[in-house]
Amino acid sequence: MKHFFLLLCLWLPGLAAWAGPAPLPPLVIAQQFVAPTGWPAMKSYLCCEVAGQAKRQTLGQQIPPRVQRACQLVRQDSATAVVAVELRDSVSRRDFYLHFRREAEGWKLGAIRNLAMTHLGPPMVALLAAMPPAEVADYNRKHPDASHDFTIGNLRLWTSADADIAAHFYQHRAAFQEVLSRVQSGRFFDATIGADEATDEQAANADPAVHALLRQLYLGRVTRRATACGSCLEFVIGGKIDSTVGLLYQPEAALLPAMQPDGLIVLRPLGDGWYLYKTT
């Protein structure tokens, strides 16, 4: 039978094309999809919402050619995969995430996600940075829990590229470990999330030592409810509604939440149980 099929391929050159395009791994699909040139086979590697969104052009064709693109496989298992894409030019860096699913004929790109509403950050930073000293003093009186300096630092970190958030973590790793230790030793949270979770969370964030470290690190709050992972500690930087970014701690890899387009859109390892996370 094998020889018969080989003869058919030799006699009928169109048979290979009839069989469909060759399966590609998620990283290769991502690289083709964000490349500045076109990709005639694009439609064969799309599904779900992306199949309806991508008409004639790839995403890469819609991005200015001068912008550099870098793809990194974040995770891949037997059924799903996530590839992070960084766009970079001379003045800015930004990230988005491609979510894949494995179908009978191979891997398909099904969803594209990024952190929402980050465009609000730079104008707010510019407005705050332009305040004269008298207005800054008045701002600090009106916002004793989030000073002018903290708010600027927090907004900048919230809208930073993944690489910059990771650099912030590595630069202040000792302080991150300290705030983690304070939260753990304070035993603010029960073993599992229950009816008193909001009260427990409030107590943790109100602790003077924890609060001071959160502000030092430009973190908004500590919680266990940002990623639907009851065994994780999430140190939220910021965000709007359900679209948040922060640092997650979970030393047991088996207990990490799964990435998905309508929840945890990325979980990037930073080492020693720490991860950069984003939700939508």
PDB file of C-alpha atoms in Angstrom:
ATOM      1  CA  MET A   1       0.000   0.000   0.000  1.00  0.00           C
ATOM      2  CA  LYS A   2       2.867   2.369   0.831  1.00  0.00           C
ATOM      3  CA  HIS A   3       4.441   1.816  -2.603  1.00  0.00           C
ATOM      4  CA  PHE A   4       1.084   2.300  -4.304  1.00  0.00           C
ATOM      5  CA  PHE A   5       0.658   5.706  -2.615  1.00  0.00           C
ATOM      6  CA  LEU A   6       4.188   6.714  -3.646  1.00  0.00           C
ATOM      7  CA  LEU A   7       3.411   5.843  -7.270  1.00  0.00           C
ATOM      8  CA  LEU A   8       0.228   7.911  -7.117  1.00  0.00           C
ATOM      9  CA  CYS A   9       2.229  10.900  -5.889  1.00  0.00           C
ATOM     10  CA  LEU A  10       4.643  10.475  -8.798  1.00  0.00           C
ATOM     11  CA  TRP A  11       1.869  10.105 -11.371  1.00  0.00           C
ATOM     12  CA  LEU A  12      -0.388  12.780  -9.920  1.00  0.00           C
ATOM     13  CA  PRO A  13       1.708  15.735  -8.695  1.00  0.00           C
ATOM     14  CA  GLY A  14      -1.447  17.533  -7.538  1.00  0.00           C
ATOM     15  CA  LEU A  15      -2.157  14.864  -4.936  1.00  0.00           C
ATOM     16  CA  ALA A  16       0.193  16.433  -2.348  1.00  0.00           C
ATOM     17  CA  ALA A  17      -1.546  19.790  -2.719  1.00  0.00           C
ATOM     18  CA  TRP A  18      -4.949  18.087  -2.408  1.00  0.00           C
ATOM     19  CA  ALA A  19      -3.831  16.629   0.946  1.00  0.00           C
ATOM     20  CA  GLY A  20      -3.588  20.149   2.396  1.00  0.00           C
ATOM     21  CA  PRO A  21      -0.715  22.267   3.760  1.00  0.00           C
ATOM     22  CA  ALA A  22       1.917  20.714   5.979  1.00  0.00           C
ATOM     23  CA  PRO A  23       1.286  21.002   9.730  1.00  0.00           C
ATOM     24  CA  LEU A  24       3.377  23.694  11.423  1.00  0.00           C
ATOM     25  CA  PRO A  25       4.199  24.217  15.115  1.00  0.00           C
ATOM     26  CA  PRO A  26       2.688  27.244  16.902  1.00  0.00           C
ATOM     27  CA  LEU A  27       5.939  29.238  16.987  1.00  0.00           C
ATOM     28  CA  VAL A  28       6.402  28.974  13.216  1.00  0.00           C
ATOM     29  CA  ILE A  29       2.766  29.942  12.596  1.00  0.00           C
ATOM     30  CA  ALA A  30       3.223  32.951  14.872  1.00  0.00           C
ATOM     31  CA  GLN A  31       6.386  34.048  13.092  1.00  0.00           C
ATOM     32  CA  GLN A  32       4.677  33.796   9.701  1.00  0.00           C
ATOM     33  CA  PHE A  33       1.573  35.607  10.940  1.00  0.00           C
ATOM     34  CA  VAL A  34       3.480  38.622  12.300  1.00  0.00           C
ATOM     35  CA  ALA A  35       6.125  38.834   9.564  1.00  0.00           C
ATOM     36  CA  PRO A  36       5.991  42.021   7.443  1.00  0.00           C
ATOM     37  CA  THR A  37       5.549  40.013   4.230  1.00  0.00           C
ATOM     38  CA  GLY A  38       2.370  38.244   3.188  1.00  0.00           C
ATOM     39  CA  TRP A  39       1.561  34.584   3.789  1.00  0.00           C
ATOM     40  CA  PRO A  40      -0.568  32.920   1.088  1.00  0.00           C
ATOM     41  CA  ALA A  41      -1.257  29.870   3.292  1.00  0.00           C
ATOM     42  CA  MET A  42      -2.466  31.969   6.230  1.00  0.00           C
ATOM     43  CA  LYS A  43      -6.107  30.839   6.148  1.00  0.00           C
ATOM     44  CA  SER A  44      -5.104  27.191   6.546  1.00  0.00           C
ATOM     45  CA  TYR A  45      -3.618  27.909   9.982  1.00  0.00           C
ATOM     46  CA  LEU A  46      -6.410  30.008  11.488  1.00  0.00           C
ATOM     47  CA  CYS A  47      -9.577  29.075  13.338  1.00  0.00           C
ATOM     48  CA  CYS A  48     -12.205  30.473  15.657  1.00  0.00           C
ATOM     49  CA  GLU A  49     -12.366  34.257  16.011  1.00  0.00           C
ATOM     50  CA  VAL A  50      -9.085  34.926  14.181  1.00  0.00           C
ATOM     51  CA  ALA A  51     -10.375  33.139  11.068  1.00  0.00           C
ATOM     52  CA  GLY A  52     -13.130  35.722  10.871  1.00  0.00           C
ATOM     53  CA  GLN A  53     -10.870  38.675  11.669  1.00  0.00           C
ATOM     54  CA  ALA A  54      -7.999  38.014   9.254  1.00  0.00           C
ATOM     55  CA  LYS A  55      -9.429  38.579   5.771  1.00  0.00           C
ATOM     56  CA  ARG A  56      -6.676  39.238   3.239  1.00  0.00           C
ATOM     57  CA  GLN A  57      -3.719  40.471   5.275  1.00  0.00           C
ATOM     58  CA  THR A  58      -1.734  38.914   8.073  1.00  0.00           C
ATOM     59  CA  LEU A  59      -1.335  40.858  11.290  1.00  0.00           C
ATOM     60  CA  GLY A  60       2.279  41.500  10.331  1.00  0.00           C
ATOM     61  CA  GLN A  61       1.260  43.273   7.138  1.00  0.00           C
ATOM     62  CA  GLN A  62      -0.837  45.704   9.172  1.00  0.00           C
ATOM     63  CA  ILE A  63       2.093  46.644  11.426  1.00  0.00           C
ATOM     64  CA  PRO A  64       4.505  49.331  10.116  1.00  0.00           C
ATOM     65  CA  PRO A  65       7.497  47.600   8.477  1.00  0.00           C
ATOM     66  CA  ARG A  66      10.004  49.494  10.660  1.00  0.00           C
ATOM     67  CA  VAL A  67       8.662  47.783  13.800  1.00  0.00           C
ATOM     68  CA  GLN A  68      10.740  44.826  14.971  1.00  0.00           C
ATOM     69  CA  ARG A  69       8.866  41.646  15.942  1.00  0.00           C
ATOM     70  CA  ALA A  70      10.072  38.881  18.264  1.00  0.00           C
ATOM     71  CA  CYS A  71       8.117  35.702  19.018  1.00  0.00           C
ATOM     72  CA  GLN A  72       8.622  33.484  22.065  1.00  0.00           C
ATOM     73  CA  LEU A  73       6.827  30.237  22.864  1.00  0.00           C
ATOM     74  CA  VAL A  74       5.477  30.626  26.397  1.00  0.00           C
ATOM     75  CA  ARG A  75       3.828  27.239  26.749  1.00  0.00           C
ATOM     76  CA  GLN A  76       2.759  24.288  24.608  1.00  0.00           C
ATOM     77  CA  ASP A  77       1.014  21.070  25.615  1.00  0.00           C
ATOM     78  CA  SER A  78      -0.926  18.475  23.661  1.00  0.00           C
ATOM     79  CA  ALA A  79      -3.980  20.693  23.128  1.00  0.00           C
ATOM     80  CA  THR A  80      -3.089  24.378  23.511  1.00  0.00           C
ATOM     81  CA  ALA A  81      -0.161  26.749  23.098  1.00  0.00           C
ATOM     82  CA  VAL A  82       0.624  30.418  23.749  1.00  0.00           C
ATOM     83  CA  VAL A  83       3.190  32.520  21.899  1.00  0.00           C
ATOM     84  CA  ALA A  84       4.176  35.982  23.145  1.00  0.00           C
ATOM     85  CA  VAL A  85       4.972  38.620  20.533  1.00  0.00           C
ATOM     86  CA  GLU A  86       6.978  41.755  21.286  1.00  0.00           C
ATOM     87  CA  LEU A  87       6.773  44.742  18.954  1.00  0.00           C
ATOM     88  CA  ARG A  88       9.614  47.219  19.264  1.00  0.00           C
ATOM     89  CA  ASP A  89      10.751  50.420  17.584  1.00  0.00           C
ATOM     90  CA  SER A  90      13.031  53.294  18.591  1.00  0.00           C
ATOM     91  CA  VAL A  91      10.590  54.722  21.129  1.00  0.00           C
ATOM     92  CA  SER A  92       8.354  51.957  22.454  1.00  0.00           C
ATOM     93  CA  ARG A  93       7.864  48.256  23.199  1.00  0.00           C
ATOM     94  CA  ARG A  94       4.547  46.456  23.510  1.00  0.00           C
ATOM     95  CA  ASP A  95       3.371  42.880  23.781  1.00  0.00           C
ATOM     96  CA  PHE A  96       0.480  40.713  22.703  1.00  0.00           C
ATOM     97  CA  TYR A  97      -0.264  37.005  22.899  1.00  0.00           C
ATOM     98  CA  LEU A  98      -1.327  34.419  20.334  1.00  0.00           C
ATOM     99  CA  HIS A  99      -3.454  31.530  21.595  1.00  0.00           C
ATOM    100  CA  PHE A 100      -3.449  28.276  19.636  1.00  0.00           C
ATOM    101  CA  ARG A 101      -5.508  25.119  19.725  1.00  0.00           C
ATOM    102  CA  ARG A 102      -4.675  21.770  18.219  1.00  0.00           C
ATOM    103  CA  GLU A 103      -7.252  20.416  15.801  1.00  0.00           C
ATOM    104  CA  ALA A 104      -7.332  17.173  13.817  1.00  0.00           C
ATOM    105  CA  GLU A 105      -5.286  18.629  10.948  1.00  0.00           C
ATOM    106  CA  GLY A 106      -2.797  20.456  13.176  1.00  0.00           C
ATOM    107  CA  TRP A 107      -2.226  23.665  15.113  1.00  0.00           C
ATOM    108  CA  LYS A 108      -4.506  26.658  14.485  1.00  0.00           C
ATOM    109  CA  LEU A 109      -4.286  30.248  15.721  1.00  0.00           C
ATOM    110  CA  GLY A 110      -7.599  30.986  17.416  1.00  0.00           C
ATOM    111  CA  ALA A 111      -7.263  34.191  19.474  1.00  0.00           C
ATOM    112  CA  ILE A 112      -5.106  37.302  19.850  1.00  0.00           C
ATOM    113  CA  ARG A 113      -5.010  39.048  23.222  1.00  0.00           C
ATOM    114  CA  ASN A 114      -3.268  41.970  24.899  1.00  0.00           C
ATOM    115  CA  LEU A 115      -3.652  44.048  28.049  1.00  0.00           C
ATOM    116  CA  ALA A 116      -6.555  46.436  27.481  1.00  0.00           C
ATOM    117  CA  MET A 117      -6.683  50.193  27.984  1.00  0.00           C
ATOM    118  CA  THR A 118      -2.951  50.756  28.432  1.00  0.00           C
ATOM    119  CA  HIS A 119      -3.252  53.769  26.121  1.00  0.00           C
ATOM    120  CA  LEU A 120      -4.719  55.625  29.104  1.00  0.00           C
ATOM    121  CA  GLY A 121      -1.452  55.424  31.036  1.00  0.00           C
ATOM    122  CA  PRO A 122       0.920  57.808  29.180  1.00  0.00           C
ATOM    123  CA  PRO A 123      -1.511  60.790  29.106  1.00  0.00           C
ATOM    124  CA  MET A 124      -2.178  60.335  32.832  1.00  0.00           C
ATOM    125  CA  VAL A 125       1.562  60.172  33.565  1.00  0.00           C
ATOM    126  CA  ALA A 126       2.157  63.312  31.481  1.00  0.00           C
ATOM    127  CA  LEU A 127      -0.609  65.145  33.349  1.00  0.00           C
ATOM    128  CA  LEU A 128       0.733  64.155  36.763  1.00  0.00           C
ATOM    129  CA  ALA A 129       4.354  64.875  35.857  1.00  0.00           C
ATOM    130  CA  ALA A 130       3.437  68.399  34.741  1.00  0.00           C
ATOM    131  CA  MET A 131       1.928  69.344  38.113  1.00  0.00           C
ATOM    132  CA  PRO A 132       3.697  72.202  39.910  1.00  0.00           C
ATOM    133  CA  PRO A 133       4.904  71.549  43.492  1.00  0.00           C
ATOM    134  CA  ALA A 134       1.860  73.152  45.102  1.00  0.00           C
ATOM    135  CA  GLU A 135      -0.493  70.883  43.166  1.00  0.00           C
ATOM    136  CA  VAL A 136       1.642  67.862  43.996  1.00  0.00           C
ATOM    137  CA  ALA A 137       1.384  68.685  47.696  1.00  0.00           C
ATOM    138  CA  ASP A 138      -2.380  69.076  47.353  1.00  0.00           C
ATOM    139  CA  TYR A 139      -2.582  65.769  45.467  1.00  0.00           C
ATOM    140  CA  ASN A 140      -0.692  64.008  48.236  1.00  0.00           C
ATOM    141  CA  ARG A 141      -3.040  65.434  50.874  1.00  0.00           C
ATOM    142  CA  LYS A 142      -6.045  64.169  48.950  1.00  0.00           C
ATOM    143  CA  HIS A 143      -4.518  60.751  48.191  1.00  0.00           C
ATOM    144  CA  PRO A 144      -2.694  59.657  51.347  1.00  0.00           C
ATOM    145  CA  ASP A 145      -2.793  55.984  50.312  1.00  0.00           C
ATOM    146  CA  ALA A 146      -1.330  56.538  46.845  1.00  0.00           C
ATOM    147  CA  SER A 147       1.065  59.456  46.626  1.00  0.00           C
ATOM    148  CA  HIS A 148       1.937  61.422  43.517  1.00  0.00           C
ATOM    149  CA  ASP A 149       5.271  59.609  43.118  1.00  0.00           C
ATOM    150  CA  PHE A 150       3.685  56.208  43.651  1.00  0.00           C
ATOM    151  CA  THR A 151       0.914  56.873  41.146  1.00  0.00           C
ATOM    152  CA  ILE A 152       3.353  57.902  38.419  1.00  0.00           C
ATOM    153  CA  GLY A 153       5.564  54.881  39.080  1.00  0.00           C
ATOM    154  CA  ASN A 154       2.589  52.533  39.182  1.00  0.00           C
ATOM    155  CA  LEU A 155       1.110  53.873  35.928  1.00  0.00           C
ATOM    156  CA  ARG A 156       4.447  53.572  34.163  1.00  0.00           C
ATOM    157  CA  LEU A 157       4.913  50.006  35.355  1.00  0.00           C
ATOM    158  CA  TRP A 158       1.333  49.051  34.442  1.00  0.00           C
ATOM    159  CA  THR A 159       1.852  50.178  30.842  1.00  0.00           C
ATOM    160  CA  SER A 160       5.416  48.847  30.510  1.00  0.00           C
ATOM    161  CA  ALA A 161       6.487  46.061  28.172  1.00  0.00           C
ATOM    162  CA  ASP A 162       6.872  42.597  29.649  1.00  0.00           C
ATOM    163  CA  ALA A 163      10.660  42.890  29.459  1.00  0.00           C
ATOM    164  CA  ASP A 164      10.591  46.084  31.521  1.00  0.00           C
ATOM    165  CA  ILE A 165       8.297  44.584  34.149  1.00  0.00           C
ATOM    166  CA  ALA A 166      10.631  41.592  34.368  1.00  0.00           C
ATOM    167  CA  ALA A 167      13.604  43.952  34.757  1.00  0.00           C
ATOM    168  CA  HIS A 168      11.767  45.764  37.579  1.00  0.00           C
ATOM    169  CA  PHE A 169      11.237  42.433  39.317  1.00  0.00           C
ATOM    170  CA  TYR A 170      14.868  41.355  38.964  1.00  0.00           C
ATOM    171  CA  GLN A 171      16.155  44.735  40.118  1.00  0.00           C
ATOM    172  CA  HIS A 172      13.995  44.602  43.254  1.00  0.00           C
ATOM    173  CA  ARG A 173      13.936  40.844  43.802  1.00  0.00           C
ATOM    174  CA  ALA A 174      14.913  41.158  47.483  1.00  0.00           C
ATOM    175  CA  ALA A 175      11.985  43.490  48.177  1.00  0.00           C
ATOM    176  CA  PHE A 176       9.598  41.166  46.324  1.00  0.00           C
ATOM    177  CA  GLN A 177      10.806  38.265  48.446  1.00  0.00           C
ATOM    178  CA  GLU A 178      10.357  40.381  51.561  1.00  0.00           C
ATOM    179  CA  VAL A 179       6.767  41.353  50.799  1.00  0.00           C
ATOM    180  CA  LEU A 180       6.018  37.712  49.964  1.00  0.00           C
ATOM    181  CA  SER A 181       7.505  36.632  53.300  1.00  0.00           C
ATOM    182  CA  ARG A 182       5.497  39.287  55.159  1.00  0.00           C
ATOM    183  CA  VAL A 183       2.252  38.121  53.598  1.00  0.00           C
ATOM    184  CA  GLN A 184       2.998  34.466  54.260  1.00  0.00           C
ATOM    185  CA  SER A 185       4.179  34.948  57.839  1.00  0.00           C
ATOM    186  CA  GLY A 186       1.204  37.190  58.618  1.00  0.00           C
ATOM    187  CA  ARG A 187      -1.163  34.285  57.837  1.00  0.00           C
ATOM    188  CA  PHE A 188      -3.742  36.704  56.505  1.00  0.00           C
ATOM    189  CA  PHE A 189      -5.336  34.160  54.176  1.00  0.00           C
ATOM    190  CA  ASP A 190      -7.104  30.900  55.007  1.00  0.00           C
ATOM    191  CA  ALA A 191      -5.960  27.678  53.375  1.00  0.00           C
ATOM    192  CA  THR A 192      -8.695  27.998  50.749  1.00  0.00           C
ATOM    193  CA  ILE A 193     -10.744  30.899  49.444  1.00  0.00           C
ATOM    194  CA  GLY A 194     -13.958  31.271  51.414  1.00  0.00           C
ATOM    195  CA  ALA A 195     -16.597  33.756  52.438  1.00  0.00           C
ATOM    196  CA  ASP A 196     -14.073  35.857  54.372  1.00  0.00           C
ATOM    197  CA  GLU A 197     -11.616  36.228  51.474  1.00  0.00           C
ATOM    198  CA  ALA A 198     -12.355  39.935  50.955  1.00  0.00           C
ATOM    199  CA  THR A 199     -11.796  40.631  54.645  1.00  0.00           C
ATOM    200  CA  ASP A 200      -8.579  38.602  54.647  1.00  0.00           C
ATOM    201  CA  GLU A 201      -7.345  40.474  51.597  1.00  0.00           C
ATOM    202  CA  GLN A 202      -8.142  43.832  53.180  1.00  0.00           C
ATOM    203  CA  ALA A 203      -6.200  42.873  56.313  1.00  0.00           C
ATOM    204  CA  ALA A 204      -3.158  41.832  54.277  1.00  0.00           C
ATOM    205  CA  ASN A 205      -3.088  45.072  52.312  1.00  0.00           C
ATOM    206  CA  ALA A 206      -3.651  47.194  55.424  1.00  0.00           C
ATOM    207  CA  ASP A 207      -0.711  45.664  57.302  1.00  0.00           C
ATOM    208  CA  PRO A 208       1.810  48.544  57.654  1.00  0.00           C
ATOM    209  CA  ALA A 209       4.863  46.515  56.605  1.00  0.00           C
ATOM    210  CA  VAL A 210       3.089  44.913  53.644  1.00  0.00           C
ATOM    211  CA  HIS A 211       1.574  48.213  52.556  1.00  0.00           C
ATOM    212  CA  ALA A 212       4.915  50.012  52.681  1.00  0.00           C
ATOM    213  CA  LEU A 213       6.581  47.356  50.534  1.00  0.00           C
ATOM    214  CA  LEU A 214       3.728  47.356  48.022  1.00  0.00           C
ATOM    215  CA  ARG A 215       4.070  51.099  47.607  1.00  0.00           C
ATOM    216  CA  GLN A 216       7.868  50.848  47.360  1.00  0.00           C
ATOM    217  CA  LEU A 217       7.479  48.339  44.512  1.00  0.00           C
ATOM    218  CA  TYR A 218       4.690  50.314  42.762  1.00  0.00           C
ATOM    219  CA  LEU A 219       2.224  47.490  43.401  1.00  0.00           C
ATOM    220  CA  GLY A 220      -1.487  48.131  43.842  1.00  0.00           C
ATOM    221  CA  ARG A 221      -2.449  45.238  46.122  1.00  0.00           C
ATOM    222  CA  VAL A 222      -1.955  41.596  47.008  1.00  0.00           C
ATOM    223  CA  THR A 223      -4.835  39.202  46.323  1.00  0.00           C
ATOM    224  CA  ARG A 224      -5.735  35.600  45.507  1.00  0.00           C
ATOM    225  CA  ARG A 225      -8.619  36.477  43.219  1.00  0.00           C
ATOM    226  CA  ALA A 226      -6.972  37.968  40.120  1.00  0.00           C
ATOM    227  CA  THR A 227      -6.318  34.759  38.180  1.00  0.00           C
ATOM    228  CA  ALA A 228      -8.841  32.237  39.537  1.00  0.00           C
ATOM    229  CA  CYS A 229      -5.996  30.447  41.307  1.00  0.00           C
ATOM    230  CA  GLY A 230      -6.889  29.999  44.960  1.00  0.00           C
ATOM    231  CA  SER A 231      -3.424  28.714  45.850  1.00  0.00           C
ATOM    232  CA  CYS A 232      -1.526  31.594  44.197  1.00  0.00           C
ATOM    233  CA  LEU A 233      -0.569  34.982  45.565  1.00  0.00           C
ATOM    234  CA  GLU A 234      -0.978  37.760  43.014  1.00  0.00           C
ATOM    235  CA  PHE A 235       0.749  41.100  43.473  1.00  0.00           C
ATOM    236  CA  VAL A 236      -1.321  43.300  41.192  1.00  0.00           C
ATOM    237  CA  ILE A 237       0.365  46.237  39.467  1.00  0.00           C
ATOM    238  CA  GLY A 238      -2.811  47.623  37.968  1.00  0.00           C
ATOM    239  CA  GLY A 239      -5.328  47.500  35.186  1.00  0.00           C
ATOM    240  CA  LYS A 240      -8.941  48.224  34.415  1.00  0.00           C
ATOM    241  CA  ILE A 241     -11.955  46.003  35.134  1.00  0.00           C
ATOM    242  CA  ASP A 242     -10.767  42.413  34.508  1.00  0.00           C
ATOM    243  CA  SER A 243      -7.716  43.347  32.431  1.00  0.00           C
ATOM    244  CA  THR A 244      -4.908  43.328  34.980  1.00  0.00           C
ATOM    245  CA  VAL A 245      -1.151  42.800  35.124  1.00  0.00           C
ATOM    246  CA  GLY A 246       1.048  41.793  38.009  1.00  0.00           C
ATOM    247  CA  LEU A 247       3.442  39.289  39.532  1.00  0.00           C
ATOM    248  CA  LEU A 248       2.178  35.885  40.638  1.00  0.00           C
ATOM    249  CA  TYR A 249       3.815  33.525  43.117  1.00  0.00           C
ATOM    250  CA  GLN A 250       3.229  29.781  43.058  1.00  0.00           C
ATOM    251  CA  PRO A 251       6.233  27.490  43.679  1.00  0.00           C
ATOM    252  CA  GLU A 252       4.346  24.334  42.608  1.00  0.00           C
ATOM    253  CA  ALA A 253       4.127  24.307  38.812  1.00  0.00           C
ATOM    254  CA  ALA A 254       1.336  21.708  38.882  1.00  0.00           C
ATOM    255  CA  LEU A 255      -0.919  24.198  40.702  1.00  0.00           C
ATOM    256  CA  LEU A 256      -0.550  27.013  38.192  1.00  0.00           C
ATOM    257  CA  PRO A 257      -3.724  28.159  36.434  1.00  0.00           C
ATOM    258  CA  ALA A 258      -4.106  27.434  32.731  1.00  0.00           C
ATOM    259  CA  MET A 259      -3.730  30.194  30.177  1.00  0.00           C
ATOM    260  CA  GLN A 260      -6.806  30.857  28.067  1.00  0.00           C
ATOM    261  CA  PRO A 261      -8.051  33.674  25.814  1.00  0.00           C
ATOM    262  CA  ASP A 262     -10.891  34.694  28.114  1.00  0.00           C
ATOM    263  CA  GLY A 263      -9.027  34.665  31.413  1.00  0.00           C
ATOM    264  CA  LEU A 264      -5.326  34.363  32.086  1.00  0.00           C
ATOM    265  CA  ILE A 265      -3.873  35.464  28.752  1.00  0.00           C
ATOM    266  CA  VAL A 266      -0.206  34.994  29.665  1.00  0.00           C
ATOM    267  CA  LEU A 267       1.927  33.552  32.463  1.00  0.00           C
ATOM    268  CA  ARG A 268       5.655  34.123  31.913  1.00  0.00           C
ATOM    269  CA  PRO A 269       8.163  32.513  34.310  1.00  0.00           C
ATOM    270  CA  LEU A 270      10.609  34.762  36.157  1.00  0.00           C
ATOM    271  CA  GLY A 271      12.223  32.080  38.316  1.00  0.00           C
ATOM    272  CA  ASP A 272      11.868  30.676  41.836  1.00  0.00           C
ATOM    273  CA  GLY A 273       8.075  30.385  41.612  1.00  0.00           C
ATOM    274  CA  TRP A 274       7.488  33.942  40.349  1.00  0.00           C
ATOM    275  CA  TYR A 275       5.605  34.715  37.137  1.00  0.00           C
ATOM    276  CA  LEU A 276       4.485  37.768  35.200  1.00  0.00           C
ATOM    277  CA  TYR A 277       0.759  37.449  34.508  1.00  0.00           C
ATOM    278  CA  LYS A 278      -1.926  39.299  32.571  1.00  0.00           C
ATOM    279  CA  THR A 279      -5.666  38.748  32.472  1.00  0.00           C
ATOM    280  CA  THR A 280      -8.537  39.855  30.311  1.00  0.00           C
TER     281      THR A 280
END
